[in-house]
Short mmCIF file of C-alpha atoms and ligand atoms in Angstrom, two decimals:
data_model
loop_
_atom_site.label_atom_id
_atom_site.label_comp_id
_atom_site.label_asym_id
_atom_site.label_seq_id
_atom_site.Cartn_x
_atom_site.Cartn_y
_atom_site.Cartn_z
CA MET A 1 0.00 0.00 0.00
CA LYS A 2 2.78 2.31 1.08
CA ASN A 3 4.70 1.40 -2.06
CA ARG A 4 1.69 2.04 -4.22
CA ARG A 5 1.19 5.45 -2.54
CA ASN A 6 4.86 6.26 -3.15
CA PHE A 7 4.55 5.13 -6.73
CA LEU A 8 1.50 7.34 -7.27
CA LYS A 9 3.27 10.29 -5.62
CA THR A 10 6.35 9.82 -7.80
CA ALA A 11 4.24 9.40 -10.91
CA ALA A 12 2.28 12.57 -10.11
CA LEU A 13 5.53 14.48 -9.51
CA GLY A 14 6.92 13.14 -12.76
CA ALA A 15 3.80 14.27 -14.60
CA ALA A 16 4.05 17.74 -13.05
CA VAL A 17 7.72 18.06 -14.03
CA PHE A 18 6.91 16.73 -17.47
CA SER A 19 4.09 19.21 -17.95
CA LEU A 20 6.27 22.13 -16.77
CA ASP A 21 8.92 20.99 -19.24
CA SER A 22 6.41 20.82 -22.05
CA VAL A 23 5.01 24.27 -21.20
CA ALA A 24 8.52 25.71 -21.42
CA ALA A 25 9.26 23.75 -24.60
CA THR A 26 6.02 24.88 -26.25
CA ALA A 27 6.68 28.52 -25.27
CA ALA A 28 10.25 28.20 -26.63
CA ARG A 29 9.02 26.74 -29.93
CA ALA A 30 6.44 29.51 -30.28
CA GLN A 31 9.08 32.16 -29.59
CA ALA A 32 11.52 30.65 -32.05
CA LYS A 33 8.86 30.63 -34.79
CA ALA A 34 7.50 34.13 -34.13
CA PRO A 35 8.36 36.68 -36.82
CA VAL A 36 11.22 38.95 -35.80
CA LYS A 37 10.61 42.64 -36.21
CA GLY A 38 13.42 45.14 -36.22
CA LYS A 39 16.44 42.88 -36.68
CA PRO A 40 19.28 43.45 -36.66
CA ILE A 41 19.41 45.07 -33.25
CA VAL A 42 22.05 45.77 -30.62
CA ILE A 43 21.50 46.86 -27.03
CA SER A 44 24.05 47.63 -24.34
CA THR A 45 24.45 48.98 -20.84
CA TRP A 46 24.94 52.60 -19.81
CA ASP A 47 25.43 55.74 -21.87
CA PHE A 48 28.80 54.64 -23.24
CA GLY A 49 26.84 51.78 -24.79
CA ARG A 50 25.90 54.21 -27.56
CA ALA A 51 29.44 54.48 -28.94
CA ALA A 52 29.79 50.72 -28.56
CA ASN A 53 26.49 50.15 -30.39
CA GLU A 54 27.73 52.29 -33.31
CA ALA A 55 30.75 50.00 -33.74
CA ALA A 56 28.54 46.90 -33.51
CA TRP A 57 26.12 48.39 -36.03
CA GLU A 58 28.86 48.76 -38.63
CA ILE A 59 28.95 44.96 -38.71
CA LEU A 60 25.25 44.26 -38.24
CA LYS A 61 24.09 46.62 -40.97
CA LYS A 62 26.21 44.77 -43.53
CA GLY A 63 24.61 41.48 -42.56
CA GLY A 64 27.54 40.50 -40.34
CA ARG A 65 27.46 38.02 -37.49
CA ALA A 66 26.16 39.11 -34.07
CA LEU A 67 29.27 37.60 -32.46
CA ASP A 68 31.58 39.86 -34.48
CA ALA A 69 29.32 42.81 -33.71
CA VAL A 70 29.34 42.40 -29.94
CA GLU A 71 33.09 41.88 -29.85
CA ALA A 72 33.72 45.00 -31.97
CA GLY A 73 31.19 46.93 -29.92
CA VAL A 74 32.60 46.35 -26.47
CA ARG A 75 36.16 46.92 -27.68
CA VAL A 76 35.25 50.62 -27.89
CA PRO A 77 34.86 51.25 -24.14
CA GLU A 78 37.70 48.80 -23.48
CA ALA A 79 40.06 51.15 -25.33
CA ASP A 80 38.57 54.41 -24.03
CA PRO A 81 41.07 56.14 -21.69
CA ASN A 82 38.23 58.16 -20.13
CA ASN A 83 36.35 55.07 -19.07
CA HIS A 84 37.66 53.86 -15.72
CA THR A 85 35.51 50.78 -15.31
CA VAL A 86 36.30 48.85 -18.48
CA GLY A 87 39.60 47.81 -20.08
CA TYR A 88 42.50 50.24 -20.47
CA SER A 89 42.57 52.84 -17.67
CA GLY A 90 40.20 50.82 -15.50
CA PHE A 91 40.48 51.48 -11.79
CA PRO A 92 42.95 49.05 -10.22
CA ASP A 93 42.40 46.68 -7.34
CA ARG A 94 43.50 47.63 -3.83
CA ASP A 95 47.08 46.61 -4.68
CA GLY A 96 47.17 48.97 -7.65
CA ARG A 97 46.78 46.22 -10.28
CA VAL A 98 44.28 46.57 -13.12
CA THR A 99 42.59 43.19 -13.50
CA LEU A 100 39.97 42.62 -16.18
CA ASP A 101 36.99 40.25 -16.40
CA ALA A 102 35.19 39.45 -19.66
CA CYS A 103 33.10 36.82 -21.38
CA ILE A 104 31.43 36.16 -24.71
CA MET A 105 28.80 33.72 -26.04
CA ASP A 106 27.76 32.90 -29.58
CA GLU A 107 24.61 31.61 -31.26
CA HIS A 108 25.70 27.99 -30.83
CA GLY A 109 25.97 28.33 -27.07
CA ASN A 110 29.76 28.38 -27.21
CA ALA A 111 31.33 30.42 -24.45
CA GLY A 112 34.70 31.92 -23.59
CA SER A 113 35.85 33.88 -20.59
CA VAL A 114 38.82 35.45 -18.86
CA ALA A 115 39.01 36.60 -15.27
CA ALA A 116 41.59 38.66 -13.40
CA LEU A 117 43.47 39.23 -16.66
CA GLU A 118 46.23 41.86 -16.44
CA HIS A 119 48.12 43.87 -19.07
CA VAL A 120 45.78 43.33 -22.04
CA THR A 121 43.23 46.00 -23.04
CA HIS A 122 40.93 43.83 -25.09
CA ALA A 123 39.94 41.18 -22.59
CA ILE A 124 36.88 40.41 -24.72
CA SER A 125 39.04 39.34 -27.66
CA VAL A 126 41.07 37.07 -25.39
CA ALA A 127 37.78 35.58 -24.13
CA ARG A 128 36.74 34.95 -27.73
CA LEU A 129 40.01 33.17 -28.42
CA VAL A 130 39.52 31.01 -25.33
CA MET A 131 36.15 30.06 -26.83
CA GLU A 132 37.46 29.41 -30.31
CA LYS A 133 40.95 28.02 -29.76
CA THR A 134 40.80 25.98 -26.57
CA PRO A 135 38.67 23.15 -25.25
CA HIS A 136 37.99 25.33 -22.17
CA VAL A 137 35.54 28.06 -21.23
CA MET A 138 37.49 30.09 -18.72
CA LEU A 139 41.11 31.10 -18.14
CA VAL A 140 42.17 33.18 -15.16
CA GLY A 141 45.04 35.34 -13.96
CA ASP A 142 48.53 34.52 -15.19
CA GLY A 143 47.24 31.60 -17.28
CA ALA A 144 44.94 33.97 -19.16
CA LEU A 145 47.81 36.42 -19.69
CA GLN A 146 50.18 33.72 -20.94
CA PHE A 147 47.49 32.48 -23.34
CA ALA A 148 46.93 36.03 -24.62
CA LEU A 149 50.65 36.65 -25.14
CA ALA A 150 51.05 33.31 -26.92
CA ASN A 151 48.28 34.41 -29.27
CA GLY A 152 49.84 37.68 -30.29
CA PHE A 153 48.51 40.14 -27.71
CA LYS A 154 51.09 42.63 -26.48
CA LYS A 155 51.77 43.25 -22.80
CA GLU A 156 50.66 46.77 -21.88
CA ASN A 157 50.47 48.95 -18.83
CA LEU A 158 46.75 49.53 -18.24
CA LEU A 159 47.12 51.80 -15.22
CA THR A 160 46.82 55.40 -16.39
CA PRO A 161 47.92 58.39 -14.29
CA GLU A 162 44.27 59.34 -13.54
CA ALA A 163 43.39 55.86 -12.35
CA GLU A 164 46.57 55.69 -10.29
CA LYS A 165 45.75 59.02 -8.72
CA ALA A 166 42.25 57.83 -7.81
CA TRP A 167 43.71 54.67 -6.28
CA LYS A 168 46.21 56.66 -4.20
CA GLU A 169 43.38 58.90 -3.04
CA TRP A 170 41.40 55.83 -2.07
CA LEU A 171 44.38 54.38 -0.17
CA LYS A 172 44.12 57.28 2.31
CA THR A 173 40.97 55.70 3.74
CA SER A 174 41.03 52.26 2.09
CA GLU A 175 37.31 52.06 2.62
CA TYR A 176 35.60 49.61 0.30
CA LYS A 177 32.04 50.66 -0.32
CA PRO A 178 30.78 50.30 -3.86
CA VAL A 179 29.29 53.54 -5.14
CA ILE A 180 25.83 53.14 -6.61
CA ASN A 181 25.43 54.40 -10.17
CA ILE A 182 29.03 55.30 -10.65
CA GLU A 183 28.03 56.84 -13.98
CA ASN A 184 25.61 59.24 -12.37
CA LYS A 185 27.62 62.32 -11.63
CA SER A 186 25.07 63.97 -9.36
CA TYR A 187 24.45 60.94 -7.19
CA THR A 188 25.27 61.11 -3.49
CA PRO A 189 25.66 57.64 -2.01
CA THR A 190 23.28 56.75 0.81
CA ASN A 191 25.50 54.01 2.20
CA GLY A 192 28.02 56.33 3.74
CA ALA A 193 30.48 55.92 0.87
CA THR A 194 31.50 59.53 1.12
CA ALA A 195 35.06 59.01 2.32
CA PHE A 196 36.07 58.22 -1.23
CA ASN A 197 33.92 59.01 -4.17
CA PRO A 198 35.82 58.92 -7.45
CA LEU A 199 33.25 61.20 -8.99
CA MET A 200 34.41 63.99 -6.73
CA LEU A 201 38.01 63.93 -7.87
CA PRO A 202 39.27 66.73 -10.12
CA GLY A 203 38.36 66.35 -13.75
CA ASN A 204 35.40 64.15 -12.91
CA VAL A 205 36.51 61.58 -15.43
CA TYR A 206 35.67 58.68 -13.17
CA ASN A 207 32.41 57.69 -14.68
CA HIS A 208 30.58 54.66 -16.04
CA ASP A 209 30.46 50.97 -15.40
CA THR A 210 30.60 47.48 -16.94
CA ILE A 211 29.55 47.11 -20.55
CA GLY A 212 27.20 44.26 -21.33
CA MET A 213 26.00 43.99 -24.92
CA VAL A 214 23.60 41.61 -26.65
CA ALA A 215 22.72 41.62 -30.33
CA MET A 216 20.67 39.87 -32.99
CA ASP A 217 21.91 39.81 -36.58
CA THR A 218 19.97 39.72 -39.85
CA GLU A 219 19.94 35.92 -39.67
CA GLY A 220 18.13 36.21 -36.34
CA ASN A 221 21.13 34.81 -34.45
CA LEU A 222 22.00 36.08 -30.98
CA SER A 223 25.33 36.71 -29.29
CA GLY A 224 26.54 38.63 -26.24
CA ALA A 225 29.64 40.13 -24.64
CA CYS A 226 30.40 41.53 -21.23
CA THR A 227 33.63 43.23 -20.10
CA THR A 228 34.76 45.20 -17.06
CA SER A 229 37.61 46.12 -14.77
CA GLY A 230 35.26 45.12 -11.96
CA MET A 231 34.68 46.89 -8.72
CA ALA A 232 37.22 49.64 -8.13
CA PHE A 233 39.79 48.82 -5.43
CA LYS A 234 38.51 45.27 -4.97
CA LEU A 235 40.62 42.67 -3.19
CA HIS A 236 43.30 41.30 -5.49
CA GLY A 237 41.89 38.15 -7.07
CA ARG A 238 38.27 39.16 -6.69
CA VAL A 239 36.16 38.07 -9.66
CA GLY A 240 32.73 39.54 -10.29
CA ASP A 241 29.76 38.38 -12.30
CA SER A 242 30.92 39.74 -15.65
CA PRO A 243 33.14 36.81 -16.77
CA ILE A 244 30.86 34.15 -15.28
CA ILE A 245 28.70 32.49 -17.90
CA GLY A 246 25.13 32.57 -16.61
CA ALA A 247 25.79 35.39 -14.15
CA GLY A 248 27.04 38.40 -16.14
CA LEU A 249 25.92 37.06 -19.51
CA TYR A 250 23.86 34.30 -21.02
CA VAL A 251 22.78 33.57 -24.58
CA ASP A 252 20.38 30.88 -25.75
CA ASN A 253 19.77 31.25 -29.45
CA GLU A 254 16.30 29.68 -29.19
CA ILE A 255 15.12 32.08 -26.53
CA GLY A 256 17.12 35.26 -25.97
CA ALA A 257 20.11 36.84 -24.32
CA ALA A 258 20.70 38.75 -21.10
CA THR A 259 23.50 40.63 -19.39
CA SER A 260 24.03 42.46 -16.13
CA THR A 261 25.82 45.34 -14.48
CA GLY A 262 26.27 46.40 -10.87
CA VAL A 263 27.46 44.61 -7.77
CA GLY A 264 28.48 41.28 -9.20
CA GLU A 265 28.36 39.33 -5.96
CA GLU A 266 24.58 39.67 -5.84
CA VAL A 267 24.23 38.71 -9.51
CA ILE A 268 26.37 35.59 -9.06
CA LYS A 269 24.24 34.44 -6.13
CA ILE A 270 21.10 34.30 -8.28
CA VAL A 271 22.91 33.27 -11.51
CA GLY A 272 21.18 36.38 -12.84
CA SER A 273 21.52 36.37 -16.62
CA HIS A 274 20.71 32.68 -16.91
CA LEU A 275 17.68 33.26 -14.71
CA VAL A 276 16.48 36.06 -17.02
CA VAL A 277 16.84 33.84 -20.10
CA GLU A 278 15.06 30.94 -18.40
CA LEU A 279 12.20 33.24 -17.43
CA MET A 280 11.94 34.37 -21.05
CA ARG A 281 11.81 30.67 -21.99
CA GLN A 282 8.73 30.42 -19.83
CA GLY A 283 7.14 33.28 -21.75
CA TYR A 284 8.15 36.32 -19.70
CA PRO A 285 8.78 39.41 -21.85
CA PRO A 286 12.33 40.79 -21.41
CA GLU A 287 11.51 43.60 -18.98
CA LYS A 288 9.38 41.34 -16.79
CA ALA A 289 12.11 38.70 -16.76
CA CYS A 290 14.66 41.32 -15.68
CA LYS A 291 12.28 42.59 -13.00
CA GLU A 292 11.81 39.09 -11.62
CA ALA A 293 15.61 38.67 -11.33
CA VAL A 294 15.90 42.04 -9.55
CA ASP A 295 13.06 41.02 -7.20
CA ARG A 296 14.96 37.83 -6.42
CA ILE A 297 17.94 39.92 -5.25
CA VAL A 298 15.69 42.09 -3.11
CA LYS A 299 14.06 39.02 -1.58
CA ARG A 300 17.44 37.43 -0.77
CA SER A 301 18.92 40.48 0.92
CA PRO A 302 16.40 43.30 1.32
CA SER A 303 18.61 45.68 3.30
CA LYS A 304 21.68 45.23 1.09
CA ALA A 305 19.57 45.65 -2.05
CA LYS A 306 18.72 49.20 -0.95
CA GLU A 307 22.37 50.18 -0.89
CA ILE A 308 23.63 48.76 -4.16
CA GLN A 309 22.89 48.88 -7.86
CA VAL A 310 22.23 45.91 -10.10
CA GLY A 311 20.72 46.16 -13.57
CA PHE A 312 19.69 43.50 -16.08
CA LEU A 313 19.23 43.96 -19.80
CA ALA A 314 17.58 41.41 -22.09
CA LEU A 315 16.70 40.76 -25.73
CA ASN A 316 14.44 37.96 -26.87
CA LYS A 317 14.25 36.01 -30.10
CA LYS A 318 11.41 38.23 -31.31
CA GLY A 319 13.64 41.29 -31.10
CA GLN A 320 11.85 42.60 -28.01
CA TYR A 321 14.07 44.10 -25.35
CA GLY A 322 13.83 45.46 -21.83
CA ALA A 323 15.70 46.16 -18.65
CA TYR A 324 15.17 46.49 -14.93
CA CYS A 325 17.37 47.62 -12.08
CA LEU A 326 17.42 48.16 -8.33
CA GLN A 327 17.98 51.91 -8.22
CA LYS A 328 17.13 54.83 -10.43
CA GLY A 329 19.97 55.79 -12.73
CA PHE A 330 20.65 52.74 -14.88
CA SER A 331 20.36 53.45 -18.60
CA TYR A 332 20.82 51.37 -21.72
CA ALA A 333 21.31 52.12 -25.39
CA VAL A 334 19.29 50.59 -28.23
CA LEU A 335 20.21 50.66 -31.91
CA SER A 336 18.20 49.07 -34.73
CA LYS A 337 16.61 50.22 -38.00
CA ASP A 338 13.70 51.55 -35.94
CA VAL A 339 15.51 52.88 -32.87
CA ASN A 340 18.21 55.46 -33.39
CA ASN A 341 20.64 54.54 -30.63
CA ALA A 342 18.25 55.81 -27.97
CA LEU A 343 19.39 55.96 -24.37
CA ILE A 344 16.58 54.54 -22.26
CA ASP A 345 16.18 54.78 -18.49
CA GLY A 346 15.76 51.35 -16.93
CA LYS A 347 12.72 50.95 -14.69
CA HIS A 348 13.76 50.48 -11.10
CA HIS A 349 12.66 48.69 -7.96
CA PHE A 350 13.27 51.40 -5.35
C1 SD4 B 401 31.46 43.46 -11.19
N1 SD4 B 401 29.42 43.79 -12.40
O1 SD4 B 401 32.66 43.24 -11.27
C2 SD4 B 401 30.80 44.14 -12.35
C3 SD4 B 401 31.14 45.58 -12.27
C4 SD4 B 401 30.06 46.51 -12.30
O2 SD4 B 401 29.15 48.25 -11.07
O3 SD4 B 401 29.15 46.42 -13.08
N2 SD4 B 401 30.12 47.44 -11.37
O4 SD4 B 401 30.81 43.19 -10.19
#
């Protein structure tokens, strides 16, 4: 009797799982078949996403591959000496070392990533080579550097005088409190992070944040890229969400793509970008999927969520896009035949 009850219970559970699976599969099939309006399209985080989108568009408009577009796109902020949160001239860690995190995914679900990479501006291109030339997904630290050098990248000094000055200023207090909306020049942190605010240093060049970019090409294929110097003055060896497949970026060519920006620790804990894509698989539109991921962070740590920024950005297979973030101030840039590289304010939880 007991065995029969157990059998029935297991069978019922199996049926429930099966039906959930088939709901998701049916929704995915419907999404994959739906006509795509407005492709090609590229979307990316923050206001510097606009310059990055322009570079991506050069490839997309000629019918090029989304993968090439996202790589070319994010290389723009990586090389920008005025951008202190991505690539060259990124803020260093607390030991004065600039360490970069980046990852990339293509339409086949291939993935490549580097973490804590030093001395190479274009971390995204190294990540792409990891994807294309090795049997691995992720290389870190000195191994990533050696791989880059063996593949023709030149060793550079990424620490610019401005970034070094900001680091030395920070050393006076050595207080590690991430500043919300580092791109928002008028923002005054509520978490007491007043002892060092890079935005207040002379020249006010200390703006912006991680770039995450997702794109769909004329073939309807999706790819994504994410690259950053991570949290300013982090512990040496700290890795954020940006190079972690599923956290800072995820692409499923049947469903959609998502990327994130903000305090990576919170994104990693909910495997944020993968969560957004899986929610889209279940039929959530992009903005709603991003909102659900943000809500998950709030639910996990309500008091911390008030003090930090996290933003998600998503594009589905139908060419629909959306974003959601914790705090006011997150913006994203959209470029397609119909949208002229508009900078859009992400809706926010608080
Ligand atoms: C990180 N998500 O390293 C990145 C950096 C970022 O606001 O977006 N900072 O956690």
